Coordinates of C-alpha atoms in Angstrom, one line a residue:
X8 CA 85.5 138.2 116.7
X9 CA 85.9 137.5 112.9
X10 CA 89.4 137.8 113.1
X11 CA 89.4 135.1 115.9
X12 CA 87.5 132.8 113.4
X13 CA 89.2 134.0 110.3
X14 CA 92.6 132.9 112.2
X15 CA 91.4 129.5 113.4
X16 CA 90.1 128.6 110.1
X17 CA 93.6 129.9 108.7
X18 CA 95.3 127.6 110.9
X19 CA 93.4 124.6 110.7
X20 CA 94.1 125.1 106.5
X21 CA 97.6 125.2 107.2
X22 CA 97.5 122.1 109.6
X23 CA 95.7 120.5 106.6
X24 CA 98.2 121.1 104.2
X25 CA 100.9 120.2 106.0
X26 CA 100.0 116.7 107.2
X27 CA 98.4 116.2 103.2
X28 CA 101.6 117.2 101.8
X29 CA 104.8 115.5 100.9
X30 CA 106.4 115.7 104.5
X31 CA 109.1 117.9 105.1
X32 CA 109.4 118.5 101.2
X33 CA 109.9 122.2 101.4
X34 CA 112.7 122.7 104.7
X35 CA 114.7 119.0 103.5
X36 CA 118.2 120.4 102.7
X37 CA 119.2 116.7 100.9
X38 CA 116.6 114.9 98.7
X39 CA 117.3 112.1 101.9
X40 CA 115.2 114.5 103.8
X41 CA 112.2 114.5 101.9
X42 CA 109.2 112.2 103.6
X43 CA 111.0 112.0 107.2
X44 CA 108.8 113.6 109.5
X45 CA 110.3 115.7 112.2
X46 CA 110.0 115.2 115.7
X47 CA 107.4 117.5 116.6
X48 CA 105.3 116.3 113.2
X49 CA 105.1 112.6 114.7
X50 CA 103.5 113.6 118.4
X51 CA 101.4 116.3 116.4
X52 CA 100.1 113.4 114.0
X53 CA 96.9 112.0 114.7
X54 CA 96.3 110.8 111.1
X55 CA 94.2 107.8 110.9
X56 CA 91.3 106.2 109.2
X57 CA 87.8 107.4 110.0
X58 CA 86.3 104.1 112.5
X59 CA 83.3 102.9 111.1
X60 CA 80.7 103.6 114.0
X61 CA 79.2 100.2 115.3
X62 CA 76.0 99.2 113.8
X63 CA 73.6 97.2 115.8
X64 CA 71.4 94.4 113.2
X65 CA 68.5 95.6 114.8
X66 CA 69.3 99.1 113.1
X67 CA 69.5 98.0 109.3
X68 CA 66.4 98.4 108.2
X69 CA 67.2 96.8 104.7
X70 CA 70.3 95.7 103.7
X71 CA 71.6 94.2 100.2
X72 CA 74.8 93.3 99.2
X73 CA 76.4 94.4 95.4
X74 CA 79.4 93.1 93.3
X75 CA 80.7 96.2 91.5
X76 CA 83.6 96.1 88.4
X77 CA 86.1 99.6 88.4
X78 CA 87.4 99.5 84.8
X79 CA 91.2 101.4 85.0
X80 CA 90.4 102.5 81.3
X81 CA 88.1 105.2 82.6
X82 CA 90.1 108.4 83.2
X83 CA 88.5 109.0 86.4
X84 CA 89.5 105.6 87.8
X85 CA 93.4 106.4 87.2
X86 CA 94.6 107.1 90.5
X87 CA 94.0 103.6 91.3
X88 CA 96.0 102.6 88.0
X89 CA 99.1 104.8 87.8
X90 CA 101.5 105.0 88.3
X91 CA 102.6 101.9 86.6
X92 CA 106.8 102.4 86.1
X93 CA 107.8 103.1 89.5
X94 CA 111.9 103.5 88.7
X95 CA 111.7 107.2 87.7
X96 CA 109.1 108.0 90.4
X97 CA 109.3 108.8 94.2
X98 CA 109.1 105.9 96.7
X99 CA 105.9 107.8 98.3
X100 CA 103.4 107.5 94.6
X101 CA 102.4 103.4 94.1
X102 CA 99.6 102.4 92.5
X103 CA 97.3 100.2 94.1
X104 CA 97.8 97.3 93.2
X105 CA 101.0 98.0 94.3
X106 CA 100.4 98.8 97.7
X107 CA 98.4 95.6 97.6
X108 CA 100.7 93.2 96.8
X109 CA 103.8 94.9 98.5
X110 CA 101.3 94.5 102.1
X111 CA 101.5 90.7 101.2
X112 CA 104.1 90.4 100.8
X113 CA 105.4 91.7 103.9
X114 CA 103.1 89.9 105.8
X115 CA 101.2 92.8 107.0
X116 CA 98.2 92.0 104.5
X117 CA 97.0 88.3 106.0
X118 CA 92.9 88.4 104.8
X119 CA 93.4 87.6 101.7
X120 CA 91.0 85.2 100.0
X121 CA 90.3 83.0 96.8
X122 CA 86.5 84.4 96.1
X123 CA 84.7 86.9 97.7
X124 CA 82.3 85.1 100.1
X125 CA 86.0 84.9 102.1
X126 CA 86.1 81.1 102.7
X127 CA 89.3 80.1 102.1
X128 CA 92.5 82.2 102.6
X129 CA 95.1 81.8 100.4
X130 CA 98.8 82.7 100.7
X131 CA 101.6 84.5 98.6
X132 CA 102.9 81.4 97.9
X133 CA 99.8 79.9 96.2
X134 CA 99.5 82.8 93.9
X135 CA 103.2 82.8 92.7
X136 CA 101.8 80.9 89.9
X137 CA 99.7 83.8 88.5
X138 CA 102.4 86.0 89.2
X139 CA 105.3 84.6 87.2
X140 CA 105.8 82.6 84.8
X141 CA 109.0 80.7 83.6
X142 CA 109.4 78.9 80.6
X143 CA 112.2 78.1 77.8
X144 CA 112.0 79.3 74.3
X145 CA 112.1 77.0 71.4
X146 CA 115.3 77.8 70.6
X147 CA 116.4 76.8 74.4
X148 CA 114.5 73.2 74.2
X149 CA 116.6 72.8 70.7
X150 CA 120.1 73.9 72.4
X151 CA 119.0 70.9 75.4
X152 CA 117.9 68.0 72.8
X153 CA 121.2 68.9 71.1
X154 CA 123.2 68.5 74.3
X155 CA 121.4 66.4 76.4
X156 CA 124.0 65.0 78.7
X157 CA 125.9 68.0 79.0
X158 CA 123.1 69.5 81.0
X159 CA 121.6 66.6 82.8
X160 CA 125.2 66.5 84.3
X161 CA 125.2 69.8 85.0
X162 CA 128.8 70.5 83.1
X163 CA 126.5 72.7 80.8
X164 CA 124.2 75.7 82.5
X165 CA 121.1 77.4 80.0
X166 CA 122.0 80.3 78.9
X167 CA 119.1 83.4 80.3
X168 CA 118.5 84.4 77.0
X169 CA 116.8 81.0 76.2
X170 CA 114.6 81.6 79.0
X171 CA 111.4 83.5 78.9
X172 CA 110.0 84.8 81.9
X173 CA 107.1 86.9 82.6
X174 CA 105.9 89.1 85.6
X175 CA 102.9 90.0 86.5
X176 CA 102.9 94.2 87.3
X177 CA 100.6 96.9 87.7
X178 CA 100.5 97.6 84.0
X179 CA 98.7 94.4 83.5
X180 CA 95.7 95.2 86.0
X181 CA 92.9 96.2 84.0
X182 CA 89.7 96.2 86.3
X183 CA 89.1 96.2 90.1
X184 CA 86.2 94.3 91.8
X185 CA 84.4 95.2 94.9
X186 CA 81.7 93.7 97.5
X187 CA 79.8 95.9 99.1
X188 CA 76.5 96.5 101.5
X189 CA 74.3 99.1 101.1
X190 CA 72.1 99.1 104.4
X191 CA 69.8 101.6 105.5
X192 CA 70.6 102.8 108.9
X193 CA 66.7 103.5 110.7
X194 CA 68.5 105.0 113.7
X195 CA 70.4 107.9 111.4
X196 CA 67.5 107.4 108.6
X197 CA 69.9 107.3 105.9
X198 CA 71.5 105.2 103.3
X199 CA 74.7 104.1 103.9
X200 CA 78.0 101.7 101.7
X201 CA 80.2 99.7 103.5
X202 CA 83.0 98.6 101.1
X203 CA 83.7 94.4 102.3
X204 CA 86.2 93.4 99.9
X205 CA 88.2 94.6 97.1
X206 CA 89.8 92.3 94.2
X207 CA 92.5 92.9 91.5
X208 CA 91.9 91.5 87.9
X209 CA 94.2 90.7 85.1
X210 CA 95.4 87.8 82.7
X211 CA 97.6 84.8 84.3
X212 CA 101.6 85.8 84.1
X213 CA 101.8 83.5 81.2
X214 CA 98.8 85.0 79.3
X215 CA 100.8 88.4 79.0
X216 CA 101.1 89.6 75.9
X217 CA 98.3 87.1 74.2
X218 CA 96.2 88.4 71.8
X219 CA 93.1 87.4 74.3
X220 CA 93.8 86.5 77.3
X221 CA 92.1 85.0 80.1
X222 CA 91.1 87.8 82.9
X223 CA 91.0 86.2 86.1
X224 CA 90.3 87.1 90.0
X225 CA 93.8 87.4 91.9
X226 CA 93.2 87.3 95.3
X227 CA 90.3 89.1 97.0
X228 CA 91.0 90.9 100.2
X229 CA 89.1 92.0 103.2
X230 CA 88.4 95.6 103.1
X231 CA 87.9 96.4 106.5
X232 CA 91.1 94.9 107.4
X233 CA 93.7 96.5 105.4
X234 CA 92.7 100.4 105.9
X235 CA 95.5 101.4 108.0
X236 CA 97.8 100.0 104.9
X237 CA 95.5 101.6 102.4
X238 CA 95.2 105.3 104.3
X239 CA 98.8 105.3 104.5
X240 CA 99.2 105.1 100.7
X241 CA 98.3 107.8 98.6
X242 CA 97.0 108.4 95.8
X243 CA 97.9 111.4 93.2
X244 CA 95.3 114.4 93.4
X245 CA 95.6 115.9 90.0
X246 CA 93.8 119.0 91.2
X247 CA 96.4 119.3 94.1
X248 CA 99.3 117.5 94.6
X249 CA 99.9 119.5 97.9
X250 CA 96.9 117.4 99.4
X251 CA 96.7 113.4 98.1
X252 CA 93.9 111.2 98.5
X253 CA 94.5 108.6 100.9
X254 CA 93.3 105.1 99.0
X255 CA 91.0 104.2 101.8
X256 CA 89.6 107.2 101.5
X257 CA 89.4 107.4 97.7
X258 CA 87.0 103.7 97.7
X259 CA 85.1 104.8 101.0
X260 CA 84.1 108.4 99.3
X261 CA 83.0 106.3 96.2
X262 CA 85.8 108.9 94.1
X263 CA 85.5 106.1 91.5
X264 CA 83.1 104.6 88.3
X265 CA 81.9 101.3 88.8
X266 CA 79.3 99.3 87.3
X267 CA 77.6 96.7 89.1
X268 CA 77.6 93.1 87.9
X269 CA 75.8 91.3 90.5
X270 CA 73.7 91.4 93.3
X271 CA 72.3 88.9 96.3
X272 CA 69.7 86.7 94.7
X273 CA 67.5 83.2 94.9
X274 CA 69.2 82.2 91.9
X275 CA 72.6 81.7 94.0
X276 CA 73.9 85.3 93.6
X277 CA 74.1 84.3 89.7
X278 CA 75.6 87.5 87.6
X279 CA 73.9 90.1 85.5
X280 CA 75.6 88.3 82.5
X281 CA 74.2 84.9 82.9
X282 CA 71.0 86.0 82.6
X283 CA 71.7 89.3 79.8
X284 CA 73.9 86.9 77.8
X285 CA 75.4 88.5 74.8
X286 CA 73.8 92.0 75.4
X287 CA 76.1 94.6 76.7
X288 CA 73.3 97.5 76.6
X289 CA 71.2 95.0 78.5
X290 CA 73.2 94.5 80.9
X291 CA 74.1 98.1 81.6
X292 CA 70.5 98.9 82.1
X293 CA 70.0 96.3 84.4
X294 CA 72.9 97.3 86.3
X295 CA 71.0 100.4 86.6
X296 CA 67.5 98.8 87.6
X297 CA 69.8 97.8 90.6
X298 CA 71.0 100.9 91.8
X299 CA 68.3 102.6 91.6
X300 CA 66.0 99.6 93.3
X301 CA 68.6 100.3 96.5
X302 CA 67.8 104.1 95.8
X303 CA 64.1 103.8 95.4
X304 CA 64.2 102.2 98.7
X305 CA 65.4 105.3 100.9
X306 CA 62.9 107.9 98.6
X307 CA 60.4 105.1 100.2
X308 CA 60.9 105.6 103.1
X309 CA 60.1 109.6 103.5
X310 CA 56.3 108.8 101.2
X311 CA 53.4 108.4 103.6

């Protein structure tokens, strides 16, 4: 009998591993090989996202929604950061900000929104601005005034090394933002996250390389919607590369540090920082009065 369960468990393991790791890495006899799936992998697959089970709104007992800020600086939020060169790397390790913009580009990503109460959507095309930026050089707008007719006619063309331009990559996101809703559940009696949105921020493409730039919201996209993109991506397990973390997975486990920086309130869901102004101890302890306010809530609940 234990050698019945000792063999099941091996074999689920194995099944584990091999639909974790890079596909086919280890029978590929060309490098072209590596990441196909066979035949046989592709009916066995069954690998999607978890379904968030439905929630009735006569189940949430209490509910409050939280704005959280993941800085990439912290080592434990570098999955989400790296990797940020991507030509000396394999096409199956992005970043996410990557895997982001890549889904928009594509059109598969279409909930994406200017601010995080989701009101207006906005498009690739009215964030190219914050993605590039194309300028001349002073010594470009000096070769023009000296030949002004000679390229108004067009007989003369500007030469690229008079003109700057500046993209905006991974390497220039520096924090993440998320909405969420913690809710307690009174038919499962537990507290519960449900990541709503998820936000990039970084300086405008012509702000790159300023000694202080602006740090601005991209785009903020609709959680919920983009988790079949997001658990197809992986991120980089550094304690086993043979099993990755999908990304959906990674934000819905909470594998991350954030702080929180707001929360619901009468005063218009103002920020922690408007009201802590120019106190950054402050306003770290009253991110922690918040979480533990939500916490205090289900230790509540079992006191008679």
């Amino acid at each position: 009998m234990k050698y019945k369960v000792f063999s099941i468990v091996a074999v689920f393991t194995f099944g584990c591993l091999t639909s974790f790791a890079q596909s086919n890495l280890l029978n590929a006899k060309v490098p072209s090989e590596i990441g196909k799936k066979t035949a046989a992998q592709l009916i066995s697959d069954n690998d999607k996202p978890l379904a968030y089970g439905y929630v009735h709104d006569r189940d949430v007992l209490m509910g409050k929604t939280t704005w959280e800020i993941i800085d990439l600086d912290e080592r434990i939020n570098f999955p989400m950061y790296y990797p940020i060169d991507t030509a000396n790397i394999g096409k199956d390790r992005r970043s996410l900000f990557d895997v982001i913009l890549k889904g928009i580009k594509e059109g598969k990503i279409t909930e994406v929104y200017t601010d995080s109460y989701f009101n207006t959507k906005k498009t690739f095309k009215d964030m190219t601005t914050s993605f590039t930026y194309i300028d001349t050089t002073d010594a470009g707008k000096e070769e023009i005034n000296t030949y002004p007719e000679d390229y108004k006619s067009g007989r003369k063309v500007l030469d690229p090394q008079y003109i700057n331009k500046k993209e905006l990559s991974s390497i220039d996101i520096s924090d993440y933002k998320i909405k969420g809703f913690w809710y307690f559940d009174k038919r499962q009696s537990e507290l519960k996250y449900r990541l709503l949105g998820i936000c990039p921020v970084s300086p405008e493409a012509k702000e790159i390389g300023a000694e202080n730039p602006d740090y601005i919201e991209l785009f903020w996209v609709y959680f919920p919607a983009v988790r079949d993109i997001l658990h197809d991506a992986k991120a980089f397990n550094d304690r086993n590369s043979a099993m990755p973390i999908s990304f959906d997975h990674l934000l819905n486990s909470r594998r991350f540090s954030g702080v929180i920086y707001k929360e619901e309130n009468v005063y218009g869901d103002r920020e922690i920082a408007e009201y802590m102004r120019d106190n950054s101890q402050m306003q770290l302890l009253e991110s922690e009065r918040v979480k533990d306010k939500i916490r205090d809530f289900e230790q509540d609940m079992w006191n008679y």
